[in-house]
Amino acid sequence: MASWWKYGVIVLLLIAAALVPQALPTFWISIATEVLIYGLLAMSVNFLGGYGGLVSLGHAGLFGISAYTVGYLVTRMGVNHYVAFLAGILLTLAVGAIFGGVAIRATGIYFLMITYAEGMVVWGLAYRWAKVTGAENGIRGITRPELFTKGWQYYYVVLVIFVLTIYLMWRVLNSSFGLTLRGIRECEPRMAALGYNVQVHKFLGYMWSAFFAGIAGGLYAYYNRFVSPSTVQLSVSSESVLMMVLGGVGTFFGPLLGSLIIIVGRNMISLYTARWPIIMGTIFVLTVLLAPKGIIGTLSAWWEQRKKVSAGVVEIVEASARKEVGAEGEVRVGTESQS
Amino acid sequence: MSTDVCVTSDAPLALELINVTKDFGGLRAVNNVSLKVRAGERRAIIGPNGAGKTTLFNLITGQFPVTSGKILLFGRDITRLPMHKRIALGMGRTYQITRIFPELTVEENVILAIQGLRPLKFDMFRPLRRHRDVQEKAHELMENLGISDKAKVKARELSYGDQRQLEIALAMASDPKVLLLDEPAAGLSPAERVTIANLIRRLPKSLTLVLIEHDMDLALGLVDQVACLHFGECIADETPDCIRANEMIQQIYLGGE
Ligand SMILES: Nc1ncnc2c1ncn2[C@@H]1O[C@H](COP(=O)(O)OP(=O)(O)O)[C@@H](O)[C@H]1O
Ligand SMILES: [Mg+2]
């Protein structure tokens, strides 16, 4: 039950996003495209980690499978762009079914370690399976579909797919299944006692997340027109976790905000210094220490608190008003009640 | 065991335990327990702390496997079924240590519990509020348990007493035929204990109830039949009156505290 102003903000953001190519130079259009793509990847991590409580350190692997598939099919096989994009997502789902099937048997730190290892498997393949992946040379020369060759054109493609995808994600998270996911995060042991086959739901959650990561990977291949082992390296996974933490774990738009800050920050700061990793590490530590709920999480907690306090004030005022008239209403503070 | 005098009903068996044993390493937490609970019966399991009462619930619901023995639900052998399948056969349980969903609202907690046995839990697209029947059921349930004014409050923000009510609401949400309550009144004030006791009295008569309660006075006033566990063994299975008159049990309770 989002209130109207929330929809207002979303519409304003959409308009702003649609005006990016008009308002900003080419360099920044490219940055904006990257913000959306990595934002989507971070949102897919958040779908599973923030809502399902299963934080993955291997999503770069899923992202990379899709990106490599697109690259390979387009450059080596001359496959139609749209078919290649779909094939990328399908292969991500196929591998995701195996990776997910293994990983969901664990929770917490063990889930993290297994997904980490799975990400490394993909990285190892990218690096060693030269015949297909081109090893450290990667796959070059990925062309874009004819209508969308220019940077600003492709930006719109990414924007539209991004919006459609996160709309779907929003619906899933607000459905019965979305509630189930949050239930698993909040108290997994209780879920079985309510009749849930927890493994099945975790698996489905993983598959959705892989689907979103696969879309991001396909978009990336066309955006960058080049994929290499660095596309799937650990830092891509860990950065998407960082984006989620920075923006707010379990908040819908948090990872996108995290992506904006990290991608823009990296591009601006690397003009002046090569110490970006140190700065990013510092951001991470500071976030965890000072605002563990992330930016959006902290803001909305503060907002809730404010609403509650003002509601409490209203109640006190009403109660004392009743007292004046001689009624026997007891004074209540905040949300505490006397039962 | 001299139970014959006290057994009355001849309704079909809802729950039957046959020589159930559970070892944790060297510790025998439940030792060769046999128990029959008839449909519609109110049954208490009493016994000092560490007697194996909670472990018995964990075995009945399938939290972990039995070391040996058999468990039947309405005549069906469920000894090897995973927990979610046993629940689907009509079981519900609460926990001695509250297991609710702290960051979800009370309403979401209850809805989560209601949809647990319904296929709609696989609905991945429609918003929750579209499922009118679930919404209505949730509100009815919260009404019954006296937590409906807190529907939009996060479970974590509830008072402990209300959390215990929610704990029961979750177990009842799927309309179980057999309800297992593990010390529902644990940690509550005397006034809140009365609330819980009244709630248990108001439960539908068709429901089979197994109640673990450490407090004998509370338990005996609520049930038809009482089993007493001591060091994992079932040392008595009698009516409340027989239990009150049973010197050995009074001894255990007075001496064991
Ligand atoms: N998961 C477990 N692992 C090891 N020992 C356990 C476990 N659960 C219970 N126990 C032991 O089994 C005994 C019975 O415990 P419990 O069933 O909780 O008693 P009660 O509920 O009657 O107070 C205790 O000695 C306890 O320490
Ligand atoms: Mg216990």
mmCIF file of C-alpha atoms in Angstrom, chain A:
data_model
loop_
_atom_site.group_PDB
_atom_site.id
_atom_site.type_symbol
_atom_site.label_atom_id
_atom_site.label_comp_id
_atom_site.label_asym_id
_atom_site.label_seq_id
_atom_site.Cartn_x
_atom_site.Cartn_y
_atom_site.Cartn_z
ATOM 1 C CA MET A 1 0.000 0.000 0.000
ATOM 2 C CA ALA A 2 2.499 2.562 -1.164
ATOM 3 C CA SER A 3 1.175 6.060 -0.687
ATOM 4 C CA TRP A 4 0.674 8.455 -3.584
ATOM 5 C CA TRP A 5 3.858 10.392 -3.098
ATOM 6 C CA LYS A 6 5.820 7.181 -3.643
ATOM 7 C CA TYR A 7 4.220 6.727 -7.053
ATOM 8 C CA GLY A 8 4.964 10.410 -7.705
ATOM 9 C CA VAL A 9 8.649 9.885 -6.974
ATOM 10 C CA ILE A 10 8.744 6.860 -9.262
ATOM 11 C CA VAL A 11 7.150 8.792 -12.124
ATOM 12 C CA LEU A 12 9.610 11.658 -11.640
ATOM 13 C CA LEU A 13 12.524 9.222 -11.645
ATOM 14 C CA LEU A 14 11.225 7.619 -14.836
ATOM 15 C CA ILE A 15 10.962 11.008 -16.532
ATOM 16 C CA ALA A 16 14.450 11.903 -15.360
ATOM 17 C CA ALA A 17 15.775 8.569 -16.657
ATOM 18 C CA ALA A 18 14.063 9.125 -20.004
ATOM 19 C CA LEU A 19 15.682 12.563 -20.311
ATOM 20 C CA VAL A 20 19.234 11.355 -19.613
ATOM 21 C CA PRO A 21 20.253 11.189 -23.314
ATOM 22 C CA GLN A 22 18.875 14.666 -23.934
ATOM 23 C CA ALA A 23 20.475 16.214 -20.894
ATOM 24 C CA LEU A 24 23.861 14.539 -20.581
ATOM 25 C CA PRO A 25 26.956 14.071 -22.761
ATOM 26 C CA THR A 26 27.769 10.674 -24.306
ATOM 27 C CA PHE A 27 30.144 9.684 -21.522
ATOM 28 C CA TRP A 28 27.392 10.030 -18.947
ATOM 29 C CA ILE A 29 24.849 8.174 -21.063
ATOM 30 C CA SER A 30 27.251 5.284 -20.989
ATOM 31 C CA ILE A 31 27.594 5.579 -17.218
ATOM 32 C CA ALA A 32 23.808 5.681 -16.854
ATOM 33 C CA THR A 33 23.504 2.488 -18.911
ATOM 34 C CA GLU A 34 26.026 0.820 -16.653
ATOM 35 C CA VAL A 35 24.183 1.997 -13.532
ATOM 36 C CA LEU A 36 21.018 0.289 -14.787
ATOM 37 C CA ILE A 37 22.734 -2.954 -15.756
ATOM 38 C CA TYR A 38 24.727 -3.368 -12.559
ATOM 39 C CA GLY A 39 21.737 -2.059 -10.645
ATOM 40 C CA LEU A 40 19.665 -4.896 -12.065
ATOM 41 C CA LEU A 41 22.364 -7.394 -11.118
ATOM 42 C CA ALA A 42 22.450 -5.979 -7.584
ATOM 43 C CA MET A 43 18.648 -6.127 -7.442
ATOM 44 C CA SER A 44 18.777 -9.792 -8.422
ATOM 45 C CA VAL A 45 21.219 -10.402 -5.563
ATOM 46 C CA ASN A 46 18.875 -8.476 -3.271
ATOM 47 C CA PHE A 47 15.866 -10.494 -4.451
ATOM 48 C CA LEU A 48 17.486 -13.597 -3.019
ATOM 49 C CA GLY A 49 19.616 -12.071 -0.265
ATOM 50 C CA GLY A 50 17.519 -9.161 0.930
ATOM 51 C CA TYR A 51 14.149 -10.880 0.708
ATOM 52 C CA GLY A 52 15.036 -14.572 0.981
ATOM 53 C CA GLY A 53 17.960 -14.196 3.371
ATOM 54 C CA LEU A 54 20.267 -16.073 1.009
ATOM 55 C CA VAL A 55 23.174 -13.785 0.180
ATOM 56 C CA SER A 56 25.031 -14.952 -2.914
ATOM 57 C CA LEU A 57 28.635 -14.202 -3.770
ATOM 58 C CA GLY A 58 28.383 -15.948 -7.128
ATOM 59 C CA HIS A 59 26.011 -13.851 -9.170
ATOM 60 C CA ALA A 60 28.769 -12.633 -11.452
ATOM 61 C CA GLY A 61 28.856 -16.236 -12.649
ATOM 62 C CA LEU A 62 25.189 -16.191 -13.662
ATOM 63 C CA PHE A 63 25.621 -12.732 -15.152
ATOM 64 C CA GLY A 64 28.669 -13.957 -17.048
ATOM 65 C CA ILE A 65 27.057 -17.097 -18.451
ATOM 66 C CA SER A 66 24.436 -14.951 -20.106
ATOM 67 C CA ALA A 67 26.979 -12.398 -21.336
ATOM 68 C CA TYR A 68 29.320 -15.051 -22.728
ATOM 69 C CA THR A 69 26.463 -16.889 -24.404
ATOM 70 C CA VAL A 70 25.374 -13.725 -26.185
ATOM 71 C CA GLY A 71 28.969 -12.944 -27.147
ATOM 72 C CA TYR A 72 29.656 -16.422 -28.457
ATOM 73 C CA LEU A 73 26.419 -16.810 -30.390
ATOM 74 C CA VAL A 74 26.592 -13.363 -31.968
ATOM 75 C CA THR A 75 30.268 -13.309 -32.929
ATOM 76 C CA ARG A 76 31.005 -16.957 -33.689
ATOM 77 C CA MET A 77 27.673 -18.303 -34.859
ATOM 78 C CA GLY A 78 26.076 -15.215 -36.352
ATOM 79 C CA VAL A 79 22.898 -15.939 -34.428
ATOM 80 C CA ASN A 80 20.051 -13.412 -34.495
ATOM 81 C CA HIS A 81 20.403 -10.879 -31.672
ATOM 82 C CA TYR A 82 17.069 -11.539 -30.062
ATOM 83 C CA VAL A 83 17.566 -15.284 -30.164
ATOM 84 C CA ALA A 84 21.031 -14.876 -28.659
ATOM 85 C CA PHE A 85 19.647 -12.730 -25.851
ATOM 86 C CA LEU A 86 16.986 -15.319 -25.034
ATOM 87 C CA ALA A 87 19.506 -18.152 -25.288
ATOM 88 C CA GLY A 88 21.698 -16.330 -22.787
ATOM 89 C CA ILE A 89 18.865 -16.191 -20.283
ATOM 90 C CA LEU A 90 17.906 -19.827 -20.887
ATOM 91 C CA LEU A 91 21.437 -21.085 -20.400
ATOM 92 C CA THR A 92 21.704 -19.013 -17.231
ATOM 93 C CA LEU A 93 18.542 -20.696 -15.974
ATOM 94 C CA ALA A 94 19.863 -24.146 -16.908
ATOM 95 C CA VAL A 95 23.165 -23.637 -15.097
ATOM 96 C CA GLY A 96 21.304 -21.803 -12.325
ATOM 97 C CA ALA A 97 19.192 -24.902 -11.775
ATOM 98 C CA ILE A 98 22.351 -26.872 -11.037
ATOM 99 C CA PHE A 99 24.074 -24.144 -9.011
ATOM 100 C CA GLY A 100 20.881 -23.354 -7.133
ATOM 101 C CA GLY A 101 20.064 -26.997 -6.512
ATOM 102 C CA VAL A 102 23.394 -27.384 -4.744
ATOM 103 C CA ALA A 103 23.492 -24.029 -2.954
ATOM 104 C CA ILE A 104 20.003 -23.997 -1.420
ATOM 105 C CA ARG A 105 20.874 -26.972 0.723
ATOM 106 C CA ALA A 106 22.849 -24.531 2.840
ATOM 107 C CA THR A 107 22.022 -21.276 4.579
ATOM 108 C CA GLY A 108 23.923 -18.244 5.822
ATOM 109 C CA ILE A 109 27.669 -18.336 5.557
ATOM 110 C CA TYR A 110 27.589 -21.783 3.906
ATOM 111 C CA PHE A 111 25.292 -20.543 1.170
ATOM 112 C CA LEU A 112 27.720 -17.675 0.672
ATOM 113 C CA MET A 113 30.675 -20.044 0.374
ATOM 114 C CA ILE A 114 28.964 -22.407 -2.065
ATOM 115 C CA THR A 115 27.815 -19.604 -4.356
ATOM 116 C CA TYR A 116 31.296 -18.119 -4.130
ATOM 117 C CA ALA A 117 32.757 -21.423 -5.313
ATOM 118 C CA GLU A 118 30.192 -21.646 -8.119
ATOM 119 C CA GLY A 119 31.141 -18.155 -9.262
ATOM 120 C CA MET A 120 34.770 -19.271 -9.307
ATOM 121 C CA VAL A 121 33.862 -22.260 -11.488
ATOM 122 C CA VAL A 122 32.443 -19.920 -14.121
ATOM 123 C CA TRP A 123 35.454 -17.663 -13.853
ATOM 124 C CA GLY A 124 37.732 -20.688 -14.246
ATOM 125 C CA LEU A 125 35.863 -21.764 -17.373
ATOM 126 C CA ALA A 126 36.044 -18.255 -18.811
ATOM 127 C CA TYR A 127 39.756 -18.304 -18.214
ATOM 128 C CA ARG A 128 40.581 -21.849 -19.313
ATOM 129 C CA TRP A 129 38.033 -22.921 -21.910
ATOM 130 C CA ALA A 130 39.841 -20.930 -24.595
ATOM 131 C CA LYS A 131 38.091 -22.503 -27.581
ATOM 132 C CA VAL A 132 34.763 -21.045 -26.518
ATOM 133 C CA THR A 133 35.606 -18.111 -24.292
ATOM 134 C CA GLY A 134 38.824 -16.869 -25.857
ATOM 135 C CA ALA A 135 40.541 -17.144 -22.465
ATOM 136 C CA GLU A 136 42.049 -13.852 -21.279
ATOM 137 C CA ASN A 137 41.420 -12.264 -24.668
ATOM 138 C CA GLY A 138 37.718 -12.741 -24.172
ATOM 139 C CA ILE A 139 35.210 -12.289 -26.960
ATOM 140 C CA ARG A 140 35.466 -9.082 -28.937
ATOM 141 C CA GLY A 141 33.364 -7.452 -31.576
ATOM 142 C CA ILE A 142 29.865 -8.097 -30.262
ATOM 143 C CA THR A 143 27.578 -6.021 -32.455
ATOM 144 C CA ARG A 144 24.327 -4.422 -31.344
ATOM 145 C CA PRO A 145 20.972 -4.901 -33.044
ATOM 146 C CA GLU A 146 20.716 -2.569 -36.042
ATOM 147 C CA LEU A 147 18.287 -0.060 -34.619
ATOM 148 C CA PHE A 148 20.172 0.353 -31.391
ATOM 149 C CA THR A 149 23.807 0.786 -32.353
ATOM 150 C CA LYS A 150 24.314 4.264 -30.925
ATOM 151 C CA GLY A 151 24.954 4.701 -27.222
ATOM 152 C CA TRP A 152 21.806 6.719 -26.558
ATOM 153 C CA GLN A 153 19.659 4.291 -28.538
ATOM 154 C CA TYR A 154 20.979 1.360 -26.601
ATOM 155 C CA TYR A 155 20.441 3.263 -23.365
ATOM 156 C CA TYR A 156 16.713 3.299 -24.120
ATOM 157 C CA VAL A 157 16.720 -0.428 -24.816
ATOM 158 C CA VAL A 158 18.317 -1.030 -21.450
ATOM 159 C CA LEU A 159 15.957 1.390 -19.741
ATOM 160 C CA VAL A 160 12.839 -0.281 -21.150
ATOM 161 C CA ILE A 161 13.999 -3.820 -20.363
ATOM 162 C CA PHE A 162 15.125 -2.669 -16.929
ATOM 163 C CA VAL A 163 11.746 -1.127 -16.120
ATOM 164 C CA LEU A 164 9.801 -4.150 -17.365
ATOM 165 C CA THR A 165 12.051 -6.524 -15.454
ATOM 166 C CA ILE A 166 11.851 -4.705 -12.151
ATOM 167 C CA TYR A 167 8.098 -4.350 -12.563
ATOM 168 C CA LEU A 168 7.961 -8.143 -12.768
ATOM 169 C CA MET A 169 10.304 -8.376 -9.786
ATOM 170 C CA TRP A 170 8.048 -6.022 -7.845
ATOM 171 C CA ARG A 171 5.010 -8.161 -8.577
ATOM 172 C CA VAL A 172 6.789 -11.353 -7.533
ATOM 173 C CA LEU A 173 7.959 -9.786 -4.285
ATOM 174 C CA ASN A 174 4.472 -8.581 -3.427
ATOM 175 C CA SER A 175 2.790 -11.884 -4.214
ATOM 176 C CA SER A 176 2.144 -14.841 -1.949
ATOM 177 C CA PHE A 177 5.461 -16.251 -3.077
ATOM 178 C CA GLY A 178 7.205 -13.004 -2.126
ATOM 179 C CA LEU A 179 5.774 -13.296 1.369
ATOM 180 C CA THR A 180 7.009 -16.890 1.507
ATOM 181 C CA LEU A 181 10.513 -15.692 0.612
ATOM 182 C CA ARG A 182 10.471 -13.153 3.430
ATOM 183 C CA GLY A 183 9.178 -15.834 5.766
ATOM 184 C CA ILE A 184 12.199 -17.970 4.943
ATOM 185 C CA ARG A 185 14.438 -15.012 5.706
ATOM 186 C CA GLU A 186 12.727 -14.259 9.013
ATOM 187 C CA CYS A 187 12.377 -17.735 10.481
ATOM 188 C CA GLU A 188 13.217 -20.611 8.212
ATOM 189 C CA PRO A 189 12.660 -23.354 10.825
ATOM 190 C CA ARG A 190 9.076 -22.225 11.386
ATOM 191 C CA MET A 191 8.234 -22.436 7.692
ATOM 192 C CA ALA A 192 8.290 -26.230 7.600
ATOM 193 C CA ALA A 193 6.012 -26.278 10.633
ATOM 194 C CA LEU A 194 3.529 -24.236 8.603
ATOM 195 C CA GLY A 195 3.555 -26.781 5.796
ATOM 196 C CA TYR A 196 6.115 -25.224 3.469
ATOM 197 C CA ASN A 197 8.582 -27.404 1.645
ATOM 198 C CA VAL A 198 11.298 -24.840 2.213
ATOM 199 C CA GLN A 199 13.780 -26.281 -0.285
ATOM 200 C CA VAL A 200 11.303 -25.917 -3.133
ATOM 201 C CA HIS A 201 10.646 -22.273 -2.362
ATOM 202 C CA LYS A 202 14.311 -21.484 -1.939
ATOM 203 C CA PHE A 203 14.991 -23.109 -5.277
ATOM 204 C CA LEU A 204 12.261 -21.117 -7.002
ATOM 205 C CA GLY A 205 13.637 -17.954 -5.420
ATOM 206 C CA TYR A 206 17.093 -18.812 -6.704
ATOM 207 C CA MET A 207 15.742 -19.390 -10.208
ATOM 208 C CA TRP A 208 13.997 -16.020 -10.270
ATOM 209 C CA SER A 209 17.186 -14.387 -9.124
ATOM 210 C CA ALA A 210 19.169 -16.207 -11.831
ATOM 211 C CA PHE A 211 16.623 -15.052 -14.392
ATOM 212 C CA PHE A 212 17.109 -11.405 -13.410
ATOM 213 C CA ALA A 213 20.896 -11.794 -13.345
ATOM 214 C CA GLY A 214 20.733 -13.420 -16.780
ATOM 215 C CA ILE A 215 18.868 -10.448 -18.217
ATOM 216 C CA ALA A 216 21.467 -8.100 -16.763
ATOM 217 C CA GLY A 217 24.268 -10.230 -18.269
ATOM 218 C CA GLY A 218 22.727 -10.203 -21.749
ATOM 219 C CA LEU A 219 22.274 -6.448 -21.609
ATOM 220 C CA TYR A 220 25.873 -6.105 -20.502
ATOM 221 C CA ALA A 221 27.267 -8.076 -23.466
ATOM 222 C CA TYR A 222 25.642 -5.652 -25.906
ATOM 223 C CA TYR A 223 26.528 -2.651 -23.831
ATOM 224 C CA ASN A 224 30.220 -3.422 -23.492
ATOM 225 C CA ARG A 225 30.528 -5.303 -26.829
ATOM 226 C CA PHE A 226 33.294 -7.277 -25.190
ATOM 227 C CA VAL A 227 33.282 -9.989 -22.538
ATOM 228 C CA SER A 228 36.310 -11.380 -20.747
ATOM 229 C CA PRO A 229 37.151 -13.148 -17.477
ATOM 230 C CA SER A 230 36.956 -9.762 -15.760
ATOM 231 C CA THR A 231 33.237 -9.708 -16.605
ATOM 232 C CA VAL A 232 32.719 -12.680 -14.288
ATOM 233 C CA GLN A 233 35.382 -12.093 -11.672
ATOM 234 C CA LEU A 234 34.714 -12.163 -7.962
ATOM 235 C CA SER A 235 34.770 -8.385 -7.632
ATOM 236 C CA VAL A 236 31.657 -8.143 -9.820
ATOM 237 C CA SER A 237 29.819 -10.389 -7.369
ATOM 238 C CA SER A 238 31.151 -8.620 -4.320
ATOM 239 C CA GLU A 239 30.385 -5.195 -5.771
ATOM 240 C CA SER A 240 26.772 -6.147 -6.331
ATOM 241 C CA VAL A 241 26.577 -7.254 -2.702
ATOM 242 C CA LEU A 242 28.133 -3.932 -1.727
ATOM 243 C CA MET A 243 25.577 -2.025 -3.811
ATOM 244 C CA MET A 244 22.815 -3.896 -2.007
ATOM 245 C CA VAL A 245 24.301 -3.203 1.424
ATOM 246 C CA LEU A 246 24.954 0.441 0.653
ATOM 247 C CA GLY A 247 21.461 1.134 -0.670
ATOM 248 C CA GLY A 248 19.683 -1.073 1.834
ATOM 249 C CA VAL A 249 19.371 -4.846 2.117
ATOM 250 C CA GLY A 250 15.784 -5.916 1.512
ATOM 251 C CA THR A 251 14.670 -2.538 0.177
ATOM 252 C CA PHE A 252 13.393 -2.613 -3.381
ATOM 253 C CA PHE A 253 15.321 0.330 -4.861
ATOM 254 C CA GLY A 254 18.278 0.231 -2.470
ATOM 255 C CA PRO A 255 20.572 -1.757 -4.790
ATOM 256 C CA LEU A 256 19.842 0.633 -7.669
ATOM 257 C CA LEU A 257 20.829 3.588 -5.507
ATOM 258 C CA GLY A 258 23.918 1.630 -4.461
ATOM 259 C CA SER A 259 24.748 1.026 -8.104
ATOM 260 C CA LEU A 260 24.354 4.719 -8.886
ATOM 261 C CA ILE A 261 26.703 5.717 -6.089
ATOM 262 C CA ILE A 262 29.312 3.052 -6.794
ATOM 263 C CA ILE A 263 29.384 3.363 -10.588
ATOM 264 C CA VAL A 264 29.346 7.143 -10.632
ATOM 265 C CA GLY A 265 31.809 7.283 -7.747
ATOM 266 C CA ARG A 266 34.205 4.914 -9.457
ATOM 267 C CA ASN A 267 34.115 6.836 -12.721
ATOM 268 C CA MET A 268 34.595 10.210 -11.108
ATOM 269 C CA ILE A 269 37.208 9.206 -8.587
ATOM 270 C CA SER A 270 39.305 7.141 -10.981
ATOM 271 C CA LEU A 271 39.914 10.347 -12.918
ATOM 272 C CA TYR A 272 41.995 11.509 -9.975
ATOM 273 C CA THR A 273 43.319 8.424 -8.263
ATOM 274 C CA ALA A 274 43.815 4.709 -8.748
ATOM 275 C CA ARG A 275 42.847 3.986 -5.168
ATOM 276 C CA TRP A 276 39.209 3.243 -5.887
ATOM 277 C CA PRO A 277 39.256 -0.216 -4.253
ATOM 278 C CA ILE A 278 40.462 1.303 -0.989
ATOM 279 C CA ILE A 279 37.741 3.929 -1.110
ATOM 280 C CA MET A 280 35.121 1.316 -1.886
ATOM 281 C CA GLY A 281 36.312 -0.851 0.984
ATOM 282 C CA THR A 282 36.064 2.140 3.287
ATOM 283 C CA ILE A 283 32.526 2.893 2.091
ATOM 284 C CA PHE A 284 31.596 -0.700 2.819
ATOM 285 C CA VAL A 285 33.026 -0.702 6.330
ATOM 286 C CA LEU A 286 31.463 2.661 7.157
ATOM 287 C CA THR A 287 28.055 1.555 5.892
ATOM 288 C CA VAL A 288 28.115 -1.632 7.905
ATOM 289 C CA LEU A 289 29.245 0.198 11.044
ATOM 290 C CA LEU A 290 27.204 3.390 10.824
ATOM 291 C CA ALA A 291 24.110 2.479 8.812
ATOM 292 C CA PRO A 292 23.778 -1.280 8.619
ATOM 293 C CA LYS A 293 20.331 -0.847 7.082
ATOM 294 C CA GLY A 294 21.844 1.059 4.170
ATOM 295 C CA ILE A 295 20.715 4.414 2.879
ATOM 296 C CA ILE A 296 17.108 3.619 2.040
ATOM 297 C CA GLY A 297 16.731 1.273 4.995
ATOM 298 C CA THR A 298 17.951 3.938 7.408
ATOM 299 C CA LEU A 299 15.777 6.638 5.865
ATOM 300 C CA SER A 300 12.629 4.533 5.969
ATOM 301 C CA ALA A 301 13.307 3.428 9.558
ATOM 302 C CA TRP A 302 13.658 7.088 10.477
ATOM 303 C CA TRP A 303 10.456 7.911 8.638
ATOM 304 C CA GLU A 304 8.523 5.116 10.392
ATOM 305 C CA GLN A 305 9.808 6.329 13.722
ATOM 306 C CA ARG A 306 8.687 9.883 12.960
ATOM 307 C CA LYS A 307 5.222 8.751 11.918
ATOM 308 C CA LYS A 308 4.934 6.726 15.085
ATOM 309 C CA VAL A 309 6.028 9.561 17.319
ATOM 310 C CA SER A 310 3.550 11.978 15.751
ATOM 311 C CA ALA A 311 0.814 9.346 16.001
ATOM 312 C CA GLY A 312 1.743 8.951 19.667
ATOM 313 C CA VAL A 313 1.533 12.709 20.179
ATOM 314 C CA VAL A 314 -1.917 12.775 18.591
ATOM 315 C CA GLU A 315 -3.039 9.990 20.884
ATOM 316 C CA ILE A 316 -1.778 11.787 23.967
ATOM 317 C CA VAL A 317 -3.468 15.000 22.903
ATOM 318 C CA GLU A 318 -6.722 13.170 22.261
ATOM 319 C CA ALA A 319 -6.477 11.306 25.520
ATOM 320 C CA SER A 320 -5.856 14.462 27.533
ATOM 321 C CA ALA A 321 -8.695 16.165 25.693
ATOM 322 C CA ARG A 322 -10.943 13.310 26.779
ATOM 323 C CA LYS A 323 -9.667 13.695 30.325
ATOM 324 C CA GLU A 324 -10.644 17.337 30.354
ATOM 325 C CA VAL A 325 -14.179 16.430 29.463
ATOM 326 C CA GLY A 326 -14.098 14.022 32.329
ATOM 327 C CA ALA A 327 -13.957 10.796 30.319
ATOM 328 C CA GLU A 328 -11.826 7.960 31.649
ATOM 329 C CA GLY A 329 -9.508 7.487 28.641
ATOM 330 C CA GLU A 330 -6.102 6.416 29.789
ATOM 331 C CA VAL A 331 -3.076 8.221 28.415
ATOM 332 C CA ARG A 332 -1.146 6.106 25.939
ATOM 333 C CA VAL A 333 2.357 6.804 24.797
ATOM 334 C CA GLY A 334 3.647 5.811 21.370
ATOM 335 C CA THR A 335 2.265 2.491 20.232
ATOM 336 C CA GLU A 336 2.298 0.843 23.613
ATOM 337 C CA SER A 337 -1.101 -0.307 24.599
ATOM 338 C CA GLN A 338 -2.625 -1.580 27.765
ATOM 339 C CA SER A 339 -4.078 -5.015 27.282
#
